[in-house]
Backbone as a printed PyTorch tensor [residue, N CA C, xyz], in Angstrom:
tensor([[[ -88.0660,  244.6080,  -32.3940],
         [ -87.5010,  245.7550,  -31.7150],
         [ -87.1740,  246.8130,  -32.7720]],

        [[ -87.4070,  247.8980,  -32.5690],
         [ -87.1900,  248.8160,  -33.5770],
         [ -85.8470,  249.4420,  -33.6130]],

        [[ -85.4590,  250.4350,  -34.3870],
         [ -84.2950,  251.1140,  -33.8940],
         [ -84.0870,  251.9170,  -33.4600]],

        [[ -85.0520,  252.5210,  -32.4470],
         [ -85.3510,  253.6270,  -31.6750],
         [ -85.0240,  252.5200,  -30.2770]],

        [[ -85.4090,  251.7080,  -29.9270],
         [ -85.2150,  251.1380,  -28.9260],
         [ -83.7370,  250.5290,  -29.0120]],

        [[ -83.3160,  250.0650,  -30.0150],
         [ -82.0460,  249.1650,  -30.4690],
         [ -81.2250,  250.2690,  -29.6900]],

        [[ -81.1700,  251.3780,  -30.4750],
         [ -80.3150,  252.5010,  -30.0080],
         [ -79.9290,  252.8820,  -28.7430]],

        [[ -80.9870,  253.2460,  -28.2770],
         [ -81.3930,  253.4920,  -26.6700],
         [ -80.7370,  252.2500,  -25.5100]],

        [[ -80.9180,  250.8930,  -26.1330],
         [ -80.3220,  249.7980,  -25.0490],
         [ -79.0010,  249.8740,  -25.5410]],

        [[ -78.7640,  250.0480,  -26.6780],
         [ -76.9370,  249.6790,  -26.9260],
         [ -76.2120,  250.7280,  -26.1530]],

        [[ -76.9810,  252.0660,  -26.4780],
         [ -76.2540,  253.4190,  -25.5490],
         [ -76.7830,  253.1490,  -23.9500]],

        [[ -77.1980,  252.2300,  -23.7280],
         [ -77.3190,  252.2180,  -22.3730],
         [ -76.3720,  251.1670,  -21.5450]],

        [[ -76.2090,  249.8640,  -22.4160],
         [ -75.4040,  249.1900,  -22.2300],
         [ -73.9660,  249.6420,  -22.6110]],

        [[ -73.7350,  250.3490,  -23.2440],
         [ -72.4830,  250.8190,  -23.6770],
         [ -71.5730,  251.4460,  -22.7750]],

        [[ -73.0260,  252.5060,  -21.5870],
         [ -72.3720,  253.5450,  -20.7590],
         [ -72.2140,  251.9070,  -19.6370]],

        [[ -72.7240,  251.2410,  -19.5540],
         [ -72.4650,  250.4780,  -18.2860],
         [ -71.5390,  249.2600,  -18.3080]],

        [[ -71.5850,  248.9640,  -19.6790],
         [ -69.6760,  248.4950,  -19.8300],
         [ -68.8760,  249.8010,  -19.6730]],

        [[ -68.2860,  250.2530,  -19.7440],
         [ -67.5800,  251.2070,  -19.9560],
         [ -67.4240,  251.9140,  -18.4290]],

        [[ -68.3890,  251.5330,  -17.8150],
         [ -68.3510,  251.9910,  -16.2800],
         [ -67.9500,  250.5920,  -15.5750]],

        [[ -67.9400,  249.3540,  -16.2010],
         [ -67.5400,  248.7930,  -15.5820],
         [ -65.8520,  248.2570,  -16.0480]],

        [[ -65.8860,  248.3530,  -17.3280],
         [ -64.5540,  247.7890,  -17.5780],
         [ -63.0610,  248.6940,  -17.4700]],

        [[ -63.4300,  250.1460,  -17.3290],
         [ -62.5830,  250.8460,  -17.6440],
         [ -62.8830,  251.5250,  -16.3880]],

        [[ -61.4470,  251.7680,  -15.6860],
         [ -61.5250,  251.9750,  -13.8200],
         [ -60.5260,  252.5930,  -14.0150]],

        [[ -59.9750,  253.3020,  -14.4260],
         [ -58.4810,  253.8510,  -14.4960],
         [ -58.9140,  255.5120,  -14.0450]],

        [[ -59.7520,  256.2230,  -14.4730],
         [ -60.0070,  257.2700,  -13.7850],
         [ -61.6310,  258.0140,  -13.6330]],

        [[ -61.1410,  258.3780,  -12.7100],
         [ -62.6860,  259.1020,  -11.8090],
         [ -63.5070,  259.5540,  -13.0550]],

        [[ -63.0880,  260.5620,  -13.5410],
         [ -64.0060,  261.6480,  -14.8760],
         [ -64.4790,  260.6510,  -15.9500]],

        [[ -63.3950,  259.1440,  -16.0740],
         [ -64.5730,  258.7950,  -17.0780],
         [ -65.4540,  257.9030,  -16.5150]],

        [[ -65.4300,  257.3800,  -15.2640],
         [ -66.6900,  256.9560,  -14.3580],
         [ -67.5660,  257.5660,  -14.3930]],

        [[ -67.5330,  258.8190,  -14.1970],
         [ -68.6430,  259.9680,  -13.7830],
         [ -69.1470,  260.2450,  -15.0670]],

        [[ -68.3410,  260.3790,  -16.4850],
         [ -69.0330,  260.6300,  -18.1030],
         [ -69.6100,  259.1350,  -18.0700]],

        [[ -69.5290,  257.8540,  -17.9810],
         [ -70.2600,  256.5590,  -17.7900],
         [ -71.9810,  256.7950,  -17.1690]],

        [[ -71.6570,  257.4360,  -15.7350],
         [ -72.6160,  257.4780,  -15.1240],
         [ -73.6510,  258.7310,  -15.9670]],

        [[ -73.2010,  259.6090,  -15.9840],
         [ -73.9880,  260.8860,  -16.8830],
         [ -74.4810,  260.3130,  -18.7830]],

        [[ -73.4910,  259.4640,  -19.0200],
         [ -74.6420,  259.0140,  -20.2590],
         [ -75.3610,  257.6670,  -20.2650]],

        [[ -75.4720,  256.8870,  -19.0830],
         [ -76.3140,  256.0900,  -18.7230],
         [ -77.3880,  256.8140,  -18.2030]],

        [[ -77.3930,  257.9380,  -17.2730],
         [ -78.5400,  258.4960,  -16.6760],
         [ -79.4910,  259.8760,  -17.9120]],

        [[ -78.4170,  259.7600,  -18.7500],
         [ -79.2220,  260.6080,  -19.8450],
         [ -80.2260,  259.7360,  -20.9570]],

        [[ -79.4900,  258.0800,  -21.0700],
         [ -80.0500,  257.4270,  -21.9360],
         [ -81.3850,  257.2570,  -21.3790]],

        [[ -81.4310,  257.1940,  -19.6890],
         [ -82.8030,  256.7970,  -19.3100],
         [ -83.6080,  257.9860,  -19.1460]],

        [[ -82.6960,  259.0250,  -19.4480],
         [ -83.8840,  260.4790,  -19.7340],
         [ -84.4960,  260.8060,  -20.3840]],

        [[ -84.2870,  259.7960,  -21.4160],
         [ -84.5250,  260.3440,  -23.0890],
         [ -85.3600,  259.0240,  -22.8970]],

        [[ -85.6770,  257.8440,  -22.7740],
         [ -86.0100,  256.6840,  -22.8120],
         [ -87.4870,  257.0700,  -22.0860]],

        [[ -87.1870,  257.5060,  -20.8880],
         [ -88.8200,  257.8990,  -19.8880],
         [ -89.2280,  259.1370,  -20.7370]],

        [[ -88.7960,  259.9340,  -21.3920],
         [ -89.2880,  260.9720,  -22.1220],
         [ -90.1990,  260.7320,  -23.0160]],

        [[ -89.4170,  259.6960,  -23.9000],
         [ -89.9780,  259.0810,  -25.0910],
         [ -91.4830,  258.5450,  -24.5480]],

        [[ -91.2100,  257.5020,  -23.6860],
         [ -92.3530,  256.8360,  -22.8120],
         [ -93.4690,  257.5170,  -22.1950]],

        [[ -93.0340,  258.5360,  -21.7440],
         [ -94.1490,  259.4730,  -20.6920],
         [ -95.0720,  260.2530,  -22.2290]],

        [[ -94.0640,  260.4970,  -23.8020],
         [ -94.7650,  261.1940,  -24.9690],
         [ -95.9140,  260.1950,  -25.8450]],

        [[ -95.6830,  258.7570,  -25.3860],
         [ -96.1830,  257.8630,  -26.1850],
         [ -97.4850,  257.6340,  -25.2020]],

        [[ -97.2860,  257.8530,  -24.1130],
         [ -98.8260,  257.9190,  -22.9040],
         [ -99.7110,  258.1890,  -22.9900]],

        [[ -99.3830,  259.7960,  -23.3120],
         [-100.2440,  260.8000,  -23.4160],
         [-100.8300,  261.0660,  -22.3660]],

        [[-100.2060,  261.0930,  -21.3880],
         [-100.1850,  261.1610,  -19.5410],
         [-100.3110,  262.5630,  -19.4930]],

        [[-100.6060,  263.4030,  -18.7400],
         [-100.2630,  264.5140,  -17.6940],
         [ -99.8130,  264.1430,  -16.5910]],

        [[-100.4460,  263.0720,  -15.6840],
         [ -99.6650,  262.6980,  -14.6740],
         [ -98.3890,  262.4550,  -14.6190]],

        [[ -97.7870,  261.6840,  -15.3410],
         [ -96.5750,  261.3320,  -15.5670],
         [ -95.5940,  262.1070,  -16.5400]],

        [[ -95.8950,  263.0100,  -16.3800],
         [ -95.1200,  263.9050,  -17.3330],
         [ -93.9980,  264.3780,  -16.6310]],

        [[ -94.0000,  264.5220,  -15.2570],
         [ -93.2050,  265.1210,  -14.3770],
         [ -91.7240,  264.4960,  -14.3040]],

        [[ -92.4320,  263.0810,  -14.5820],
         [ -91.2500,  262.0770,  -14.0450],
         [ -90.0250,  262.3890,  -14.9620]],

        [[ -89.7860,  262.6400,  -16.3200],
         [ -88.5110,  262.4720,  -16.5710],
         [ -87.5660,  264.1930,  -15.8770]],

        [[ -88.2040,  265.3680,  -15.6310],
         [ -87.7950,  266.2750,  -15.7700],
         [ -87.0680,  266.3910,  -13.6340]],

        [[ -87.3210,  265.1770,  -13.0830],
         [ -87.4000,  264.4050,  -11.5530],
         [ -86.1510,  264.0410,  -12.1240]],

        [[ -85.9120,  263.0380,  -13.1470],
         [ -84.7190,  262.1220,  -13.3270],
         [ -83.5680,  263.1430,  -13.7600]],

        [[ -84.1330,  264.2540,  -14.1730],
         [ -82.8180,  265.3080,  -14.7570],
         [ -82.4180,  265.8850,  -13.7820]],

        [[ -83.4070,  266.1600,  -12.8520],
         [ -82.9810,  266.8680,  -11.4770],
         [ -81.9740,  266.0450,  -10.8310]],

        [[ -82.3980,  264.9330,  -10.8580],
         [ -81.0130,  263.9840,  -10.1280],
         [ -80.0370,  263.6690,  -10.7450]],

        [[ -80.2090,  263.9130,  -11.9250],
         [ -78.8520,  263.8280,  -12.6910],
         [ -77.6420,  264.9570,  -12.4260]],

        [[ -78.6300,  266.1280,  -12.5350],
         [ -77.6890,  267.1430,  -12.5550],
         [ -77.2960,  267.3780,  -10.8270]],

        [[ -77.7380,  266.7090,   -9.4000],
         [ -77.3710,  266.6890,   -8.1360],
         [ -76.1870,  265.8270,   -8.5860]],

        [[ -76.5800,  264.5950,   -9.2970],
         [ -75.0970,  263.0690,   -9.3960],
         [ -73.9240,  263.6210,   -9.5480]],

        [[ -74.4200,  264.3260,  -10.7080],
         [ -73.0440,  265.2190,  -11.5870],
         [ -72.2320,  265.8440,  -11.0060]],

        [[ -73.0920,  267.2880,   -9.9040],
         [ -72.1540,  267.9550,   -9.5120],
         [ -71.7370,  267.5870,   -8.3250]],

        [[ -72.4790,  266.4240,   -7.5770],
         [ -71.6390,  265.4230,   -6.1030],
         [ -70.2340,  264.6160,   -6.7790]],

        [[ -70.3890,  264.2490,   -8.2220],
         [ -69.3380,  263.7910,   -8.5570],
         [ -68.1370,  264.4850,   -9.2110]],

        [[ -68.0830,  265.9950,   -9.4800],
         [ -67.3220,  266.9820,  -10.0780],
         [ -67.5240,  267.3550,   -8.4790]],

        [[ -67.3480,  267.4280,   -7.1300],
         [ -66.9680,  268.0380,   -6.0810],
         [ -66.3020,  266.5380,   -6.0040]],

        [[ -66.3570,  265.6230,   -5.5570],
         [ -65.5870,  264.5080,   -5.2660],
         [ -64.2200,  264.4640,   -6.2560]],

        [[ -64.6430,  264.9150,   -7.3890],
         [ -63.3990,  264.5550,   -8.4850],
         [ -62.4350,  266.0750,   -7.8480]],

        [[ -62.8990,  266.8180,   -7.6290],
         [ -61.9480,  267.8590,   -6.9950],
         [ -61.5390,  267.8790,   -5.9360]],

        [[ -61.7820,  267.4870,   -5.3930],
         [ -61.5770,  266.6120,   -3.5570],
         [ -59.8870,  265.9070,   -3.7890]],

        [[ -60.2750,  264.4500,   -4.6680],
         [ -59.7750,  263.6590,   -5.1100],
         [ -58.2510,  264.4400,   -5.4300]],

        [[ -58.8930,  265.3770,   -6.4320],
         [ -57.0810,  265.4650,   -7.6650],
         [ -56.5650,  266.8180,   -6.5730]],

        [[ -57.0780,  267.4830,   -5.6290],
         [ -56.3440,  268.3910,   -4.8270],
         [ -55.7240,  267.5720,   -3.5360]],

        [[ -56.4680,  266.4610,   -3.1730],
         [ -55.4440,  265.5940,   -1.7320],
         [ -54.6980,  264.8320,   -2.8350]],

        [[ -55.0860,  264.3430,   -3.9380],
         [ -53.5090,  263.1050,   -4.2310],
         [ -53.2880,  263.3530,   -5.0980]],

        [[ -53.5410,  264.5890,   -5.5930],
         [ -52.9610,  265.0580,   -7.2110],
         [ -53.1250,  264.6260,   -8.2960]],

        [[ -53.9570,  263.3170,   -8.7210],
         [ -54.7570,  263.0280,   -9.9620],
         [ -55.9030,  262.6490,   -9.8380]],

        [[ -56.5100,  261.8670,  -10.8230],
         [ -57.9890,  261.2790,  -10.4690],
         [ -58.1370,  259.5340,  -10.4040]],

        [[ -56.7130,  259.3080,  -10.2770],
         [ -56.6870,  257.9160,  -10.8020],
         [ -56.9740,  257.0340,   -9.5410]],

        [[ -58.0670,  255.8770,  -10.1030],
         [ -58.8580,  255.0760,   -8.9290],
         [ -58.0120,  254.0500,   -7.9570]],

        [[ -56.5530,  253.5290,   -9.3670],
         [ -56.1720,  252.5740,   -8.5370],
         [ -54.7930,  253.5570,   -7.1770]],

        [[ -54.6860,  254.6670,   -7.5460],
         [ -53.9610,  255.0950,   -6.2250],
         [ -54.7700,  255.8410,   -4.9240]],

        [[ -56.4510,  255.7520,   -5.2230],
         [ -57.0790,  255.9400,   -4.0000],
         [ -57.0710,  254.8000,   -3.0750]],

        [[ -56.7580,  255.1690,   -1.8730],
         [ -56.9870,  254.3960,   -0.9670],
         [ -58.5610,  254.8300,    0.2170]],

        [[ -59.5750,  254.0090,    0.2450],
         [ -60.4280,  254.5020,    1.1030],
         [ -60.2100,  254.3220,    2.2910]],

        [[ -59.3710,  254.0660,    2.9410],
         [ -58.5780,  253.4880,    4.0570],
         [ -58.5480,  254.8700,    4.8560]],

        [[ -57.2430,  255.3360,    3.9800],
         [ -56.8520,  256.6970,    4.0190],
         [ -57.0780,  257.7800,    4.2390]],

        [[ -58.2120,  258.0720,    3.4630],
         [ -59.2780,  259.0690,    2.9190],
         [ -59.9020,  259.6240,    4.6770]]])
């Protein structure tokens, strides 16, 4: 494994511990989710350059598009959030409630 790949799985695994172990608030869920979905932007980038595809060229600039929809569904939710209960913190949401 090289260290172009080493890199790429540790920063990928890194964002998805970190999304899973640490729950205390919304914004760093959503920075979890945004550098897991960037590691795999840069990862299909790399991949679609090593091809030498035209067909597939499209695909990573598809994955940015949905990144940047994730992002701002999750910066409208995080403002949702801290204007009904006044912070962003996960363990005083109730979905019950909501």
């Amino acid at each position: 494994m090289s260290l172009m790949h080493f890199s790429l799985n540790s920063a990928f695994i890194l964002g998805l511990m970190g999304l899973a172990l640490n729950r205390y608030h919304l914004l760093s869920a959503l920075l979890c989710l945004e550098s897991m979905l960037l590691t795999l932007f840069i990862t299909i980038a790399i991949w679609t350059l090593t091809l030498n595809s035209t067909s597939s060229s499209i695909i990573p600039m598809i994955l940015l598009t949905f990144s940047a929809c994730e992002a701002s569904a999750g910066l409208a939710i995080l403002v949702a959030t801290s204007r009904s209960h006044g912070s962003d913190n996960l363990q005083n949401l109730n979905l019950l409630q909501c």
